């Protein structure tokens, strides 16, 4: 083994590379404040690992993307974990980048001669934002689809280049298959390579002059080595970040917004939190000013960031002695925060504001018919209650119970009662009433979410005539007569399951239940911390 | 001689070891579930769905018929409408036997020989009686029956596949 190492070292500059990577004297010694940058790198590793894992199952095709992600989340062992980590890791990456930028700003580490490191950092920030923008639509759920649709439309409003940019990202006019593939290629191929490359340049630039260290001269007396002092602190922060992300993945799994449904105009699209400031800002640039906003707002922000080291030539690094810089940063931060909060609170976030329509159109009839009328009268041969047909595509999709509830209230509660409680009379039927859905007939119920959904799906798709001589109300075929999209039916099914205390997105094959896994992980980390504590005491004792 | 360790050295040593331990633990916390997941089984479904084979009235009594029917087949997250087949023997009004069309030897689809009154597999000449028992040939077990039930005059079957080449009938989970 030793001989192999010697052979390798003779032919590859191991020592030089290690020196570049590990050798650095940090003025004032290692500090936890300096671990934020490496925390971003740690999360990037995590995203790569969890991303590759999902790549083993994910399909970037519009009719398979959503189901493949649902598959990961419910039928692949620990799929729930890796998907959850990837989701929360994405949020963490942005947060940590912002913290790191702020720390660098406060220390004045962007000032001469470290301007290049800062510029590369801005490029990295943009790459991270691009990751966020390209990642959401990949799931092809309502949330992601509309984020893709709206943000590319906004890009399209840019003067001169807008239309070209929109068509470049979408691969055409529509937000469809080619758009999905483009965003996928960006997210999985181009951006990781770009980020890795930029990071390499960034860290080498940083090592050229080393850490800037404390601004307080009295604290610059001693210095500390990067290896192992700072590296150890980096590992502690990295471990903490990982543990927090696991906690989030276990206790706050990303919800289901239902399959992408371009026909569902009741869904109010909103960008992810990190783009809310832009979303809100653009509201101030309506009509003819729109292009000014679309180009201007991002351009101004990026320009400010890029020019910072050149505008601020004051060599002073103590933030308390840099009133203009500090005030400027607080002002900018405050504006962005205020815009984000306003954007978050603005109507449409999770709320539906449009009119409740109870009209459905039956093809061939040419006129709008109310739900009541469509439900009236027998829809099949008299006598036995009968449902023809197999489950439709909706049965296999995991819908959003929340959105299903909205559809239910609009189209189902009139007959099935509020929240499916039943009780609406149905003269002429054997049962005498429209069946209750909460709890639902035991013949339809199943503890397996997909089976349950499949059972009720046949009825929703094809309609059903209740048993009886001449029932006044029958169940209309919401799927066959194109009243509801498959996505909407999937959402309604998720809602009905929820009424029966069943989660449509139940994890069928967890590998290990999230709760149990968490206890396991917590125990491991506690043991490690205690063990290291003991080790330290022993070593200090010698 | 008692060697006095330089306090700086033990501190460095501790930091190095601690960093290594943390890296290892983090790697395991992620790595073990990942490897376990990739090696482990992917669960198909809790219950298999019932598929309609044919209306009872269309099935003749006394002799085996091969019924071709449409069924949704699950392939990971892919649900495809495919054409499946099964052998049905109607013994009486409501008594039937439904056989999986797959030979228990190596997985070929077998045929019905009208003249001999036996099921015969063209691949390696396994011969089965009308009740599924092996008469001759390399088949290790009798023909596999499929769970079925009658509802509203329709014959419904639970589509399943079984392992070939084993003496015991084992459902394939994949």
Coordinates of N, CA and C in Angstrom, one line a residue, chain A residues 46 49 53 56-57 59 64 67-68 71 75-78 81-82 85 225 227-229 231-232 235-236 239 242 246 386 390 396 446 448 450-451 508-509 517 521 524-525 528 532 535-536 539 542, chain B residues 4-5 10-19 21-23 25-26 29-30 32-34 36-38 40-47 50-52 70-72 74 76-79 81 152 154:
Chain A
X46 N -24.5 17.6 -0.4 CA -25.7 16.9 -0.1 C -26.7 16.9 -1.3
X49 N -25.6 14.4 -3.9 CA -25.9 13.1 -3.5 C -27.4 12.7 -3.6
X53 N -29.4 10.4 -6.4 CA -30.3 9.3 -6.0 C -31.6 9.4 -6.7
X56 N -31.9 8.3 -10.3 CA -32.1 6.9 -10.6 C -33.5 6.5 -10.8
X57 N -34.5 7.4 -10.4 CA -35.9 7.1 -10.6 C -36.6 8.2 -11.4
X59 N -38.0 10.8 -14.2 CA -38.1 10.8 -15.7 C -38.6 12.2 -16.0
X64 N -44.8 11.6 -17.0 CA -44.2 10.7 -16.1 C -43.5 11.4 -14.9
X67 N -45.5 11.4 -11.5 CA -45.6 10.1 -10.9 C -44.3 9.5 -10.5
X68 N -43.2 9.9 -11.2 CA -41.9 9.3 -10.8 C -41.5 10.0 -9.5
X71 N -43.4 8.4 -6.8 CA -42.9 7.0 -6.6 C -41.7 7.1 -5.7
X75 N -42.7 5.0 -2.6 CA -42.5 3.6 -2.9 C -41.0 3.1 -2.9
X76 N -40.1 4.1 -2.8 CA -38.7 3.7 -2.7 C -38.3 3.9 -1.3
X77 N -37.6 2.9 -0.8 CA -37.1 2.9 0.6 C -36.2 4.1 0.8
X78 N -36.6 4.9 1.8 CA -35.9 6.1 2.2 C -36.0 7.2 1.1
X81 N -36.9 10.4 2.5 CA -35.8 11.1 3.2 C -34.9 11.9 2.2
X82 N -34.6 11.2 1.1 CA -33.7 11.9 0.1 C -34.4 13.0 -0.6
X85 N -34.7 15.8 2.0 CA -33.4 16.5 2.2 C -33.1 17.4 1.0
X225 N -4.2 27.6 12.2 CA -4.1 27.0 10.9 C -5.5 26.5 10.5
X227 N -6.0 23.8 8.8 CA -6.1 22.4 9.1 C -5.3 22.1 10.4
X228 N -5.9 21.6 11.4 CA -7.2 21.1 11.5 C -8.2 22.0 12.2
X229 N -7.8 23.2 12.6 CA -8.6 24.0 13.5 C -9.9 24.4 12.8
X231 N -11.0 23.5 9.8 CA -11.7 22.4 9.2 C -12.6 21.7 10.2
X232 N -12.1 21.5 11.5 CA -12.9 20.9 12.5 C -14.2 21.8 12.7
X235 N -16.6 21.2 10.0 CA -17.3 19.9 10.2 C -18.4 20.0 11.2
X236 N -18.2 20.7 12.3 CA -19.3 20.9 13.3 C -20.5 21.6 12.7
X239 N -22.2 19.3 10.2 CA -23.0 18.3 10.9 C -24.3 18.9 11.4
X242 N -26.7 19.4 8.6 CA -27.3 18.1 8.1 C -28.4 17.7 9.1
X246 N -32.3 17.0 8.3 CA -32.9 15.7 8.5 C -34.2 16.0 9.4
X386 N -75.3 0.4 -10.7 CA -74.2 -0.2 -11.5 C -73.2 0.9 -11.8
X390 N -63.3 0.8 -15.6 CA -62.1 0.7 -14.8 C -61.6 2.1 -14.3
X396 N -54.1 6.7 -10.2 CA -52.7 6.4 -9.9 C -51.9 7.7 -9.5
X446 N -60.3 1.3 1.9 CA -59.1 0.4 2.0 C -58.0 1.2 2.7
X448 N -55.0 0.8 2.1 CA -54.0 1.2 1.1 C -54.5 2.3 0.3
X450 N -53.8 3.7 -2.5 CA -54.0 3.6 -3.9 C -55.2 2.8 -4.2
X451 N -55.4 1.7 -3.4 CA -56.6 0.9 -3.7 C -57.9 1.7 -3.4
X508 N -45.7 4.1 1.4 CA -46.0 2.7 1.4 C -44.7 1.9 1.7
X509 N -43.6 2.4 1.3 CA -42.4 1.6 1.5 C -41.3 2.5 2.1
X517 N -36.5 6.6 12.3 CA -35.2 6.9 11.7 C -34.7 8.1 12.5
X521 N -31.1 8.5 14.4 CA -30.1 9.5 14.0 C -29.8 10.4 15.2
X524 N -27.5 8.5 17.5 CA -26.2 8.4 17.0 C -25.4 9.7 17.2
X525 N -26.0 10.8 16.9 CA -25.3 12.1 17.1 C -25.1 12.4 18.6
X528 N -22.1 10.4 19.5 CA -20.9 10.9 18.9 C -20.4 12.1 19.7
X532 N -17.0 12.2 21.6 CA -15.9 13.2 21.3 C -15.6 14.0 22.6
X535 N -13.4 11.9 24.6 CA -12.1 11.8 23.9 C -11.2 13.1 24.2
X536 N -11.9 14.2 24.2 CA -11.2 15.5 24.4 C -10.7 15.5 25.8
X539 N -7.7 13.4 26.1 CA -6.5 13.9 25.5 C -5.9 15.1 26.3
X542 N -3.8 14.0 29.3 CA -2.5 13.4 29.2 C -1.4 14.4 29.5
Chain B
X4 N 6.3 13.3 27.8 CA 5.3 14.4 28.0 C 4.8 14.8 26.6
X5 N 3.5 14.7 26.3 CA 3.0 15.1 25.0 C 2.8 16.7 25.0
X10 N -1.7 17.2 21.2 CA -2.9 16.5 21.5 C -4.1 17.2 21.0
X11 N -4.0 18.5 21.1 CA -5.2 19.3 20.6 C -5.4 19.1 19.1
X12 N -4.3 19.2 18.4 CA -4.3 19.0 17.0 C -4.9 17.6 16.7
X13 N -4.3 16.6 17.5 CA -4.8 15.3 17.3 C -6.3 15.1 17.5
X14 N -6.7 15.7 18.6 CA -8.2 15.7 18.9 C -9.0 16.2 17.7
X15 N -8.6 17.4 17.3 CA -9.4 18.1 16.2 C -9.4 17.2 14.9
X16 N -8.2 16.7 14.6 CA -8.2 15.8 13.4 C -9.1 14.6 13.6
X17 N -9.0 14.0 14.7 CA -9.8 12.8 14.9 C -11.3 13.1 14.9
X18 N -11.6 14.2 15.6 CA -13.0 14.6 15.7 C -13.6 14.9 14.4
X19 N -12.8 15.7 13.6 CA -13.3 16.0 12.2 C -13.5 14.7 11.4
X21 N -14.2 11.7 12.6 CA -15.4 11.0 13.2 C -16.7 11.6 12.6
X22 N -16.7 13.0 12.7 CA -17.9 13.6 12.2 C -18.2 13.3 10.7
X23 N -17.1 13.4 9.9 CA -17.3 13.1 8.5 C -17.8 11.7 8.3
X25 N -19.4 9.7 10.4 CA -20.8 9.6 10.9 C -21.8 10.2 9.9
X26 N -21.5 11.4 9.4 CA -22.4 12.0 8.4 C -22.5 11.1 7.2
X29 N -24.8 8.2 8.1 CA -26.2 8.5 8.2 C -26.9 8.7 6.9
X30 N -26.1 9.1 5.9 CA -26.7 9.2 4.5 C -26.5 7.9 3.7
X32 N -25.8 4.7 4.6 CA -26.5 3.4 4.9 C -27.9 3.4 4.4
X33 N -28.8 4.4 4.6 CA -30.1 4.4 4.0 C -30.0 4.3 2.5
X34 N -29.0 5.0 1.9 CA -29.0 5.0 0.4 C -28.7 3.6 -0.1
X36 N -28.9 0.8 1.4 CA -30.1 0.0 1.7 C -31.2 0.1 0.8
X37 N -31.5 1.4 0.4 CA -32.6 1.6 -0.5 C -32.3 1.0 -1.9
X38 N -31.1 1.3 -2.4 CA -30.8 0.8 -3.7 C -30.7 -0.7 -3.8
X40 N -32.4 -2.7 -1.7 CA -33.6 -3.3 -1.1 C -34.8 -3.4 -2.1
X41 N -35.8 -4.0 -1.7 CA -37.0 -4.2 -2.5 C -37.8 -3.0 -2.7
X42 N -38.3 -2.8 -3.9 CA -39.3 -1.7 -4.1 C -40.6 -2.3 -4.0
X43 N -41.4 -1.8 -3.1 CA -42.7 -2.4 -2.9 C -43.7 -2.0 -3.9
X44 N -44.3 -3.0 -4.5 CA -45.3 -2.8 -5.5 C -46.6 -2.2 -5.0
X45 N -47.3 -2.9 -4.3 CA -48.6 -2.4 -3.8 C -49.1 -3.3 -2.7
X46 N -49.9 -2.7 -1.9 CA -50.5 -3.5 -0.8 C -51.4 -4.6 -1.3
X47 N -52.3 -4.1 -2.1 CA -53.3 -5.1 -2.7 C -53.2 -5.1 -4.2
X50 N -58.4 -5.9 -8.9 CA -59.2 -6.9 -9.6 C -59.4 -6.4 -11.0
X51 N -59.3 -7.3 -12.0 CA -59.5 -6.9 -13.4 C -60.6 -7.8 -14.0
X52 N -61.4 -7.1 -14.8 CA -62.5 -7.9 -15.4 C -61.9 -8.7 -16.5
X70 N -58.0 -6.7 -21.4 CA -57.1 -5.5 -21.2 C -56.9 -5.4 -19.7
X71 N -55.7 -5.1 -19.3 CA -55.5 -4.8 -17.9 C -54.4 -3.7 -17.8
X72 N -54.5 -2.9 -16.8 CA -53.4 -2.0 -16.5 C -52.3 -2.6 -15.8
X74 N -48.6 -2.4 -13.9 CA -47.8 -1.4 -13.2 C -46.3 -1.7 -13.4
X76 N -43.1 0.2 -12.1 CA -42.7 1.4 -11.3 C -43.8 2.4 -11.2
X77 N -43.6 3.6 -11.8 CA -44.6 4.6 -11.8 C -45.3 4.7 -13.1
X78 N -45.1 3.7 -14.0 CA -45.6 3.7 -15.3 C -46.8 2.8 -15.3
X79 N -48.0 3.3 -15.7 CA -49.2 2.4 -15.8 C -49.6 2.3 -17.2
X81 N -51.8 0.3 -20.3 CA -52.9 -0.7 -20.7 C -52.3 -1.7 -21.6
X152 N -71.7 -9.3 -10.4 CA -72.7 -8.8 -11.4 C -72.6 -9.5 -12.7
X154 N -70.0 -10.8 -14.1 CA -68.7 -10.7 -14.7 C -67.7 -11.5 -13.9

